[in-house]
Amino acid sequence: MSKNHEFNQEIDVVMRVMRHAQAAVKSRFIQEVVPSRLTIVQFNALQHLHWYGRESGMSVSELGEHLGLAHNTVSGLVSRLEKHGWVVRRKCDKDRRRARIQLTPQSEQLFRERVKHATDFWQHTFGQLSTADQENLIGSLKKLKQVMAKPVWPSYAQLHPRDADHLREKFETELDELAQAKLKLVGIRLILARIAEKRNEHELAAYLNQAASEEIRHTNQLFTLLGHGEHFDRLLSALIDEDQIVYEELLTLLDNAPCTEDDEELNLLQQMLQDSHRYRRWFRDVHKQTNR
């Protein structure tokens, strides 16, 4: 057996050990996060705030760029973290209309404990070796560090270019997210208007209906600016796809519903399924006619 072949086998062992060490550290990390009732995505958000926003915090847009998530997704993520005391929103000194997201003392304590947990983990691991083995291993690791190339990380600007095309694309994406958020507000306002009518709060119902009408106008204007009106067929096709997803979810709910035939929830789901089936058939027919 050649020396090169033997060396390649040793390298394979080193790589397996490194992967095993990474898996051990990751599992320990997850064990730390779970008791805090944090998801991995939530912890990643806290970690970026810890690394890059310890002094002045970060805006929702900045945090979204770091995490690679949409503005609406990050906004909901921050709201959940704020609800459980991990972050706080503070008004920006330069622009009082904007908020900066900052870690709370509870989050800072989590990161202090994480350093301690990591130290304890490695002390326990190395503690199982003899003193001589510890010295030899540490010496070898120091030599390995000396011969390894110094890591050169791309800058934040390189990872997140801010040229004119990028900024325009980002702006249009945020406009589209705003339009989608306004669509949700339309539905909520109309539902609340129905409830207000049943409670004989007619003035409130009228206000909610008017607000919903204005939201529809704003959303339509946003869609026009974004050129969505030029892609009507594509939007209609996407709506049909969404209806199919809802239809399948209703079927799953009916299959798993812990209800009897007389339960109100089951009757409602069955009615929704019938309505959804009717919508799908009608929209498919309209789509076929527009494509002729």
Tab-separated table of C-alpha atoms in Angstrom:
chain	number	residue	atom	x	y	z
A	1	MET	CA	0.000	0.000	0.000
A	2	SER	CA	1.461	3.371	-1.027
A	3	LYS	CA	2.081	6.146	1.459
A	4	ASN	CA	-0.293	8.412	-0.484
A	5	HIS	CA	-3.086	5.848	-0.148
A	6	GLU	CA	-2.442	5.501	3.582
A	7	PHE	CA	-2.403	9.286	3.955
A	8	ASN	CA	-5.715	9.593	2.068
A	9	GLN	CA	-7.251	7.076	4.466
A	10	GLU	CA	-6.018	9.125	7.422
A	11	ILE	CA	-7.519	12.277	5.876
A	12	ASP	CA	-10.825	10.432	5.579
A	13	VAL	CA	-10.654	9.649	9.305
A	14	VAL	CA	-9.962	13.319	10.101
A	15	MET	CA	-12.954	14.424	8.028
A	16	ARG	CA	-15.232	11.886	9.735
A	17	VAL	CA	-14.054	13.077	13.161
A	18	MET	CA	-14.712	16.710	12.205
A	19	ARG	CA	-18.214	15.857	10.961
A	20	HIS	CA	-18.870	13.904	14.172
A	21	ALA	CA	-17.679	16.853	16.280
A	22	GLN	CA	-19.900	19.251	14.325
A	23	ALA	CA	-22.896	16.945	14.804
A	24	ALA	CA	-22.177	16.658	18.542
A	25	VAL	CA	-21.930	20.440	18.943
A	26	LYS	CA	-25.082	20.969	16.855
A	27	SER	CA	-27.084	18.460	18.901
A	28	ARG	CA	-25.917	20.175	22.090
A	29	PHE	CA	-26.916	23.520	20.580
A	30	ILE	CA	-30.417	22.236	19.774
A	31	GLN	CA	-30.731	20.874	23.317
A	32	GLU	CA	-29.950	24.390	24.584
A	33	VAL	CA	-32.487	26.088	22.314
A	34	VAL	CA	-35.440	23.712	22.810
A	35	PRO	CA	-35.938	24.420	26.557
A	36	SER	CA	-36.049	28.131	25.709
A	37	ARG	CA	-39.012	27.391	23.389
A	38	LEU	CA	-37.158	28.864	20.425
A	39	THR	CA	-37.167	27.529	16.890
A	40	ILE	CA	-33.889	27.388	14.955
A	41	VAL	CA	-35.047	30.289	12.742
A	42	GLN	CA	-35.913	32.368	15.814
A	43	PHE	CA	-32.528	31.655	17.361
A	44	ASN	CA	-30.799	32.577	14.083
A	45	ALA	CA	-32.585	35.940	14.190
A	46	LEU	CA	-31.413	36.523	17.762
A	47	GLN	CA	-27.895	35.485	16.772
A	48	HIS	CA	-27.729	38.033	13.938
A	49	LEU	CA	-29.005	40.722	16.291
A	50	HIS	CA	-26.321	39.645	18.770
A	51	TRP	CA	-23.575	39.800	16.130
A	52	TYR	CA	-24.561	42.880	14.134
A	53	GLY	CA	-27.111	44.867	16.122
A	54	ARG	CA	-25.874	44.957	19.695
A	55	GLU	CA	-25.326	48.722	19.708
A	56	SER	CA	-28.166	50.271	17.711
A	57	GLY	CA	-30.296	47.260	16.841
A	58	MET	CA	-31.528	46.424	13.344
A	59	SER	CA	-34.567	47.302	11.274
A	60	VAL	CA	-36.911	44.591	9.983
A	61	SER	CA	-35.513	45.094	6.469
A	62	GLU	CA	-31.898	44.786	7.649
A	63	LEU	CA	-32.660	41.639	9.637
A	64	GLY	CA	-34.499	40.219	6.626
A	65	GLU	CA	-31.434	40.774	4.433
A	66	HIS	CA	-29.222	38.984	6.944
A	67	LEU	CA	-31.602	36.024	7.229
A	68	GLY	CA	-32.574	35.920	3.556
A	69	LEU	CA	-36.277	36.137	4.465
A	70	ALA	CA	-39.126	38.281	3.165
A	71	HIS	CA	-40.149	41.431	5.031
A	72	ASN	CA	-43.543	40.044	6.099
A	73	THR	CA	-41.981	36.808	7.329
A	74	VAL	CA	-39.426	38.679	9.440
A	75	SER	CA	-42.081	41.041	10.781
A	76	GLY	CA	-44.117	38.080	12.049
A	77	LEU	CA	-40.975	36.440	13.413
A	78	VAL	CA	-40.056	39.586	15.351
A	79	SER	CA	-43.597	39.898	16.716
A	80	ARG	CA	-43.415	36.365	18.149
A	81	LEU	CA	-39.987	37.014	19.662
A	82	GLU	CA	-41.233	40.282	21.156
A	83	LYS	CA	-44.289	38.548	22.605
A	84	HIS	CA	-42.055	36.113	24.502
A	85	GLY	CA	-39.631	38.770	25.736
A	86	TRP	CA	-36.635	38.048	23.486
A	87	VAL	CA	-36.569	41.362	21.595
A	88	VAL	CA	-37.983	44.860	21.929
A	89	ARG	CA	-38.832	47.458	19.287
A	90	ARG	CA	-37.545	50.967	19.973
A	91	LYS	CA	-38.139	54.122	17.957
A	92	CYS	CA	-35.211	55.141	15.761
A	93	ASP	CA	-33.588	58.381	16.943
A	94	LYS	CA	-33.127	59.635	13.367
A	95	ASP	CA	-36.619	58.711	12.160
A	96	ARG	CA	-39.328	58.318	14.804
A	97	ARG	CA	-41.600	56.576	12.304
A	98	ARG	CA	-39.225	53.625	12.133
A	99	ALA	CA	-38.369	51.058	14.785
A	100	ARG	CA	-35.112	49.301	15.631
A	101	ILE	CA	-35.163	45.754	16.962
A	102	GLN	CA	-32.917	45.152	19.959
A	103	LEU	CA	-32.171	42.205	22.205
A	104	THR	CA	-33.591	42.165	25.719
A	105	PRO	CA	-31.603	41.204	28.852
A	106	GLN	CA	-33.277	37.794	28.556
A	107	SER	CA	-31.610	37.255	25.162
A	108	GLU	CA	-28.247	38.547	26.372
A	109	GLN	CA	-28.414	36.038	29.222
A	110	LEU	CA	-29.116	33.258	26.700
A	111	PHE	CA	-25.892	34.050	24.818
A	112	ARG	CA	-23.867	34.199	28.028
A	113	GLU	CA	-25.210	30.778	28.982
A	114	ARG	CA	-24.456	29.439	25.504
A	115	VAL	CA	-20.766	30.288	25.874
A	116	LYS	CA	-20.737	28.521	29.238
A	117	HIS	CA	-22.509	25.462	27.795
A	118	ALA	CA	-19.980	25.258	24.944
A	119	THR	CA	-17.079	25.512	27.404
A	120	ASP	CA	-18.605	22.802	29.600
A	121	PHE	CA	-19.120	20.583	26.547
A	122	TRP	CA	-15.482	20.744	25.457
A	123	GLN	CA	-14.177	20.403	29.007
A	124	HIS	CA	-16.259	17.256	29.443
A	125	THR	CA	-15.091	15.892	26.073
A	126	PHE	CA	-11.383	16.604	26.632
A	127	GLY	CA	-11.697	15.510	30.265
A	128	GLN	CA	-12.159	11.919	29.119
A	129	LEU	CA	-8.607	11.919	27.723
A	130	SER	CA	-5.478	11.420	29.768
A	131	THR	CA	-3.280	14.426	30.518
A	132	ALA	CA	-0.704	13.228	27.986
A	133	ASP	CA	-3.365	12.731	25.286
A	134	GLN	CA	-4.783	16.186	26.001
A	135	GLU	CA	-1.360	17.800	25.597
A	136	ASN	CA	-0.641	15.875	22.376
A	137	LEU	CA	-4.046	16.706	20.887
A	138	ILE	CA	-3.811	20.400	21.766
A	139	GLY	CA	-0.304	20.534	20.310
A	140	SER	CA	-1.499	18.903	17.087
A	141	LEU	CA	-4.470	21.263	16.829
A	142	LYS	CA	-2.174	24.270	17.262
A	143	LYS	CA	0.059	22.986	14.444
A	144	LEU	CA	-2.990	22.407	12.249
A	145	LYS	CA	-4.143	25.970	12.874
A	146	GLN	CA	-0.718	27.296	11.852
A	147	VAL	CA	-0.724	25.517	8.479
A	148	MET	CA	-4.362	26.198	7.667
A	149	ALA	CA	-5.096	29.179	5.423
A	150	LYS	CA	-6.600	32.105	7.249
A	151	PRO	CA	-10.304	32.270	6.362
A	152	VAL	CA	-11.225	35.230	4.195
A	153	TRP	CA	-14.952	35.836	4.471
A	154	PRO	CA	-16.835	37.872	1.863
A	155	SER	CA	-17.984	41.203	3.215
A	156	TYR	CA	-21.635	41.929	3.921
A	157	ALA	CA	-21.629	44.304	0.941
A	158	GLN	CA	-20.397	41.473	-1.324
A	159	LEU	CA	-23.076	39.106	-0.060
A	160	HIS	CA	-25.771	41.785	-0.315
A	161	PRO	CA	-24.996	44.005	-3.323
A	162	ARG	CA	-26.716	47.379	-3.287
A	163	ASP	CA	-26.392	48.427	-6.928
A	164	ALA	CA	-29.274	50.237	-8.633
A	165	ASP	CA	-30.783	47.063	-10.133
A	166	HIS	CA	-30.644	45.255	-6.787
A	167	LEU	CA	-32.238	48.162	-4.940
A	168	ARG	CA	-34.991	48.416	-7.554
A	169	GLU	CA	-35.691	44.690	-7.365
A	170	LYS	CA	-35.738	44.829	-3.563
A	171	PHE	CA	-38.116	47.808	-3.622
A	172	GLU	CA	-40.502	46.038	-6.007
A	173	THR	CA	-40.407	42.907	-3.849
A	174	GLU	CA	-41.344	44.942	-0.788
A	175	LEU	CA	-44.152	46.646	-2.735
A	176	ASP	CA	-45.487	43.229	-3.705
A	177	GLU	CA	-45.335	42.076	-0.077
A	178	LEU	CA	-47.188	45.244	0.941
A	179	ALA	CA	-49.901	44.479	-1.615
A	180	GLN	CA	-50.262	40.920	-0.288
A	181	ALA	CA	-50.494	42.242	3.284
A	182	LYS	CA	-53.209	44.705	2.246
A	183	LEU	CA	-55.179	41.879	0.645
A	184	LYS	CA	-55.245	40.126	4.021
A	185	LEU	CA	-56.445	43.340	5.659
A	186	VAL	CA	-59.329	43.502	3.182
A	187	GLY	CA	-60.585	40.097	4.275
A	188	ILE	CA	-60.204	40.868	7.982
A	189	ARG	CA	-62.018	44.214	7.658
A	190	LEU	CA	-64.921	42.661	5.735
A	191	ILE	CA	-65.317	39.869	8.299
A	192	LEU	CA	-65.263	42.353	11.179
A	193	ALA	CA	-67.827	44.469	9.321
A	194	ARG	CA	-70.184	41.458	9.163
A	195	ILE	CA	-69.704	40.851	12.887
A	196	ALA	CA	-70.313	44.522	13.662
A	197	GLU	CA	-73.573	44.430	11.653
A	198	LYS	CA	-74.793	41.448	13.691
A	199	ARG	CA	-73.972	43.387	16.873
A	200	ASN	CA	-75.994	46.353	15.538
A	201	GLU	CA	-72.842	48.491	15.481
A	202	HIS	CA	-73.752	49.949	12.105
A	203	GLU	CA	-71.412	52.941	12.205
A	204	LEU	CA	-68.425	50.695	12.899
A	205	ALA	CA	-69.538	48.302	10.155
A	206	ALA	CA	-69.768	51.184	7.676
A	207	TYR	CA	-66.283	52.381	8.635
A	208	LEU	CA	-64.824	48.874	8.230
A	209	ASN	CA	-66.477	48.429	4.824
A	210	GLN	CA	-65.155	51.830	3.710
A	211	ALA	CA	-61.645	50.942	4.921
A	212	ALA	CA	-61.829	47.619	3.049
A	213	SER	CA	-62.884	49.463	-0.112
A	214	GLU	CA	-59.900	51.805	0.213
A	215	GLU	CA	-57.552	48.861	0.810
A	216	ILE	CA	-58.830	47.283	-2.422
A	217	ARG	CA	-58.159	50.553	-4.280
A	218	HIS	CA	-54.639	50.811	-2.828
A	219	THR	CA	-53.873	47.176	-3.660
A	220	ASN	CA	-55.149	47.604	-7.209
A	221	GLN	CA	-52.903	50.660	-7.631
A	222	LEU	CA	-49.913	48.707	-6.310
A	223	PHE	CA	-50.635	45.820	-8.690
A	224	THR	CA	-50.859	48.309	-11.570
A	225	LEU	CA	-47.498	49.869	-10.619
A	226	LEU	CA	-45.922	46.412	-10.475
A	227	GLY	CA	-47.355	45.470	-13.866
A	228	HIS	CA	-49.465	42.612	-12.529
A	229	GLY	CA	-52.381	43.685	-14.724
A	230	GLU	CA	-50.279	42.752	-17.747
A	231	HIS	CA	-50.079	39.172	-16.467
A	232	PHE	CA	-53.770	38.553	-15.740
A	233	ASP	CA	-53.728	34.994	-17.096
A	234	ARG	CA	-50.767	34.087	-14.899
A	235	LEU	CA	-52.456	35.558	-11.816
A	236	LEU	CA	-55.682	33.695	-12.579
A	237	SER	CA	-53.716	30.480	-13.020
A	238	ALA	CA	-51.987	31.075	-9.668
A	239	LEU	CA	-55.410	31.619	-8.055
A	240	ILE	CA	-56.605	28.271	-9.409
A	241	ASP	CA	-53.494	26.610	-7.963
A	242	GLU	CA	-54.155	28.227	-4.566
A	243	ASP	CA	-57.774	27.035	-4.671
A	244	GLN	CA	-56.529	23.503	-5.313
A	245	ILE	CA	-54.270	23.700	-2.246
A	246	VAL	CA	-57.170	24.926	-0.086
A	247	TYR	CA	-59.397	22.169	-1.480
A	248	GLU	CA	-56.832	19.491	-0.574
A	249	GLU	CA	-56.406	20.970	2.917
A	250	LEU	CA	-60.177	20.822	3.432
A	251	LEU	CA	-60.204	17.164	2.372
A	252	THR	CA	-57.431	16.420	4.877
A	253	LEU	CA	-59.279	18.260	7.655
A	254	LEU	CA	-62.453	16.301	6.937
A	255	ASP	CA	-60.554	13.006	6.997
A	256	ASN	CA	-58.919	13.844	10.338
A	257	ALA	CA	-61.780	15.742	11.985
A	258	PRO	CA	-62.571	14.318	15.476
A	259	CYS	CA	-66.265	15.102	14.964
A	260	THR	CA	-69.583	13.324	14.505
A	261	GLU	CA	-71.910	13.994	11.583
A	262	ASP	CA	-74.041	16.353	13.669
A	263	ASP	CA	-71.150	18.566	14.817
A	264	GLU	CA	-71.239	22.182	13.673
A	265	GLU	CA	-67.529	22.131	12.746
A	266	LEU	CA	-68.006	19.136	10.423
A	267	ASN	CA	-71.043	20.690	8.742
A	268	LEU	CA	-69.083	23.909	8.196
A	269	LEU	CA	-66.130	22.057	6.654
A	270	GLN	CA	-68.452	20.122	4.342
A	271	GLN	CA	-70.128	23.355	3.214
A	272	MET	CA	-66.721	24.965	2.636
A	273	LEU	CA	-65.668	21.927	0.587
A	274	GLN	CA	-68.761	22.206	-1.616
A	275	ASP	CA	-68.196	25.939	-2.106
A	276	SER	CA	-64.513	25.410	-2.867
A	277	HIS	CA	-65.382	22.757	-5.455
A	278	ARG	CA	-67.830	25.178	-7.093
A	279	TYR	CA	-65.219	27.995	-7.164
A	280	ARG	CA	-62.603	25.732	-8.711
A	281	ARG	CA	-64.941	24.548	-11.465
A	282	TRP	CA	-66.089	28.102	-12.244
A	283	PHE	CA	-62.562	29.561	-12.314
A	284	ARG	CA	-61.301	26.718	-14.513
A	285	ASP	CA	-64.089	27.412	-17.010
A	286	VAL	CA	-63.284	31.140	-17.019
A	287	HIS	CA	-59.580	30.385	-17.476
A	288	LYS	CA	-60.292	28.145	-20.467
A	289	GLN	CA	-62.449	30.832	-22.085
A	290	THR	CA	-59.782	33.534	-21.642
A	291	ASN	CA	-57.160	31.265	-23.262
A	292	ARG	CA	-59.219	30.597	-26.391
